[in-house]
Amino acid sequence: EDRSISTGRVKNMELTGYAVCVIPKLRIHEDNIMERFLVSTNELYFSRILSEGDSSIEVGKIRQVDFCVTKKLRRKLRYTLVDGEGNEVHEEKSGEGSEAVGREVNEVLEERSCQRKNNLD
C-alpha cells in the first residue's frame, strides 16, 4: 500500500539498490525539510516507480544542494526544492539547443558524482 510507512521528520535520506522500492510507500511529514535526498541504483530496482504517473510520489521539501536523483526518477516525484533558508527555489526546465545538451551533460556528471559519493560513505 502506498504511503503506508510514516517517516516523521527526516534530515537525510539515502536509498541505494533495492531500497528505492520503498519510495512510494513513504509518508514524510509535510513540514519536513530534508537536507539530503540521494537515490543510487540501476533501473532494475525502480522499474515499478517508473510505471507511476509523473509527480505522483510525494517526497516533500528538499534542500537544492543535495538532491541527487536521476532525471527519469525525478519526473515521478512531487517535491519542492528550497534554499538554505527554506525558501522555495524554482528548477530550470530543460530547453532546446546547446543549453539543453549542457544541462544533460551536467546532470549525468552530477549523477556519477552522487554515485561515487555514495560508494565512499
Coordinates of C-alpha atoms in Angstrom, one line a residue:
E1 CA 0.0 0.0 0.0
D2 CA 1.4 3.4 -1.0
R3 CA 2.3 5.9 1.7
S4 CA 2.0 3.2 4.4
I5 CA 5.3 3.9 6.1
S6 CA 5.4 7.0 8.2
T7 CA 8.9 8.5 8.5
G8 CA 8.1 11.5 10.6
R9 CA 10.8 14.2 10.2
V10 CA 13.9 13.1 8.3
K11 CA 17.0 15.1 7.9
N12 CA 18.9 12.8 5.4
M13 CA 17.6 10.1 3.2
E14 CA 19.9 7.9 1.1
L15 CA 18.4 4.9 -0.7
T16 CA 20.5 2.5 -2.7
G17 CA 19.9 -0.7 -4.6
Y18 CA 16.6 -2.5 -3.8
A19 CA 15.8 0.1 -1.0
V20 CA 14.5 2.5 -3.6
C21 CA 11.4 0.4 -3.9
V22 CA 10.1 1.9 -0.7
I23 CA 9.8 5.4 -2.0
P24 CA 6.1 5.2 -3.0
K25 CA 5.4 3.7 0.5
L26 CA 6.9 6.6 2.4
R27 CA 4.8 9.2 4.2
I28 CA 7.0 12.1 5.0
H29 CA 5.9 14.8 7.5
E30 CA 4.5 17.8 5.5
D31 CA 6.6 20.4 7.3
N32 CA 9.8 18.4 7.0
I33 CA 12.8 19.8 5.0
M34 CA 15.4 17.2 4.1
E35 CA 19.0 18.3 4.0
R36 CA 19.9 15.5 1.7
F37 CA 17.9 13.1 -0.6
L38 CA 20.0 10.6 -2.6
V39 CA 18.9 7.7 -4.7
S40 CA 21.5 5.5 -6.2
T41 CA 20.6 2.3 -8.1
N42 CA 20.0 1.0 -11.6
E43 CA 16.7 0.9 -13.4
L44 CA 16.1 -2.7 -12.5
Y45 CA 15.2 -1.7 -8.9
F46 CA 13.0 1.3 -9.7
S47 CA 11.0 -0.1 -12.7
R48 CA 7.8 -0.1 -10.6
I49 CA 8.4 3.6 -9.7
L50 CA 8.8 4.4 -13.4
S51 CA 5.4 3.0 -14.1
E52 CA 3.8 5.5 -11.7
G53 CA 2.4 8.8 -13.0
D54 CA 4.5 11.9 -13.3
S55 CA 4.7 13.9 -10.0
S56 CA 2.7 11.2 -8.2
I57 CA 5.1 10.3 -5.4
E58 CA 5.2 13.0 -2.7
V59 CA 8.6 13.4 -1.0
G60 CA 8.2 16.9 0.4
K61 CA 10.8 19.7 0.7
I62 CA 14.4 19.1 -0.1
R63 CA 17.4 21.4 0.0
Q64 CA 18.5 22.1 -3.5
V65 CA 22.2 21.4 -2.9
D66 CA 21.9 17.7 -2.0
F67 CA 19.1 16.5 -4.3
C68 CA 20.7 13.6 -6.3
V69 CA 18.1 11.7 -8.3
T70 CA 18.1 10.6 -11.9
K71 CA 16.1 12.5 -14.4
K72 CA 13.7 9.6 -15.0
L73 CA 13.0 9.2 -11.3
R74 CA 12.8 12.9 -10.7
R75 CA 9.8 13.1 -13.0
K76 CA 7.9 10.7 -10.9
L77 CA 8.5 12.6 -7.6
R78 CA 6.5 15.6 -6.3
Y79 CA 8.8 17.8 -4.3
T80 CA 9.7 21.4 -3.5
L81 CA 13.3 22.4 -3.7
V82 CA 14.3 25.0 -1.1
D83 CA 17.4 27.1 -0.4
G84 CA 19.4 27.2 2.9
E85 CA 16.7 29.4 4.5
G86 CA 13.8 27.2 3.5
N87 CA 12.6 29.5 0.6
E88 CA 11.3 27.8 -2.5
V89 CA 13.7 27.6 -5.4
H90 CA 12.4 27.1 -8.9
E91 CA 14.1 24.4 -11.1
E92 CA 15.3 25.3 -14.5
K93 CA 13.4 23.3 -17.2
S94 CA 15.4 21.8 -20.0
G95 CA 15.3 23.9 -23.0
E96 CA 16.5 23.3 -26.6
G97 CA 19.8 23.5 -28.3
S98 CA 23.3 23.6 -26.7
E99 CA 22.0 24.8 -23.4
A100 CA 19.9 21.7 -23.0
V101 CA 22.8 19.5 -24.0
G102 CA 25.0 21.2 -21.5
R103 CA 22.4 20.6 -18.8
E104 CA 22.1 17.0 -19.7
V105 CA 25.9 16.5 -19.6
N106 CA 26.0 18.3 -16.2
E107 CA 23.2 16.1 -14.9
V108 CA 25.0 12.9 -15.9
L109 CA 28.1 14.1 -14.2
E110 CA 26.1 15.0 -11.1
E111 CA 24.6 11.5 -11.0
R112 CA 28.0 9.9 -11.3
S113 CA 29.4 12.2 -8.6
C114 CA 26.5 11.2 -6.3
Q115 CA 27.1 7.5 -7.0
R116 CA 30.9 8.0 -6.2
K117 CA 29.9 9.9 -3.1
N118 CA 27.6 7.0 -2.0
N119 CA 30.4 4.5 -2.6
L120 CA 32.8 6.5 -0.4
D121 CA 30.3 6.8 2.5

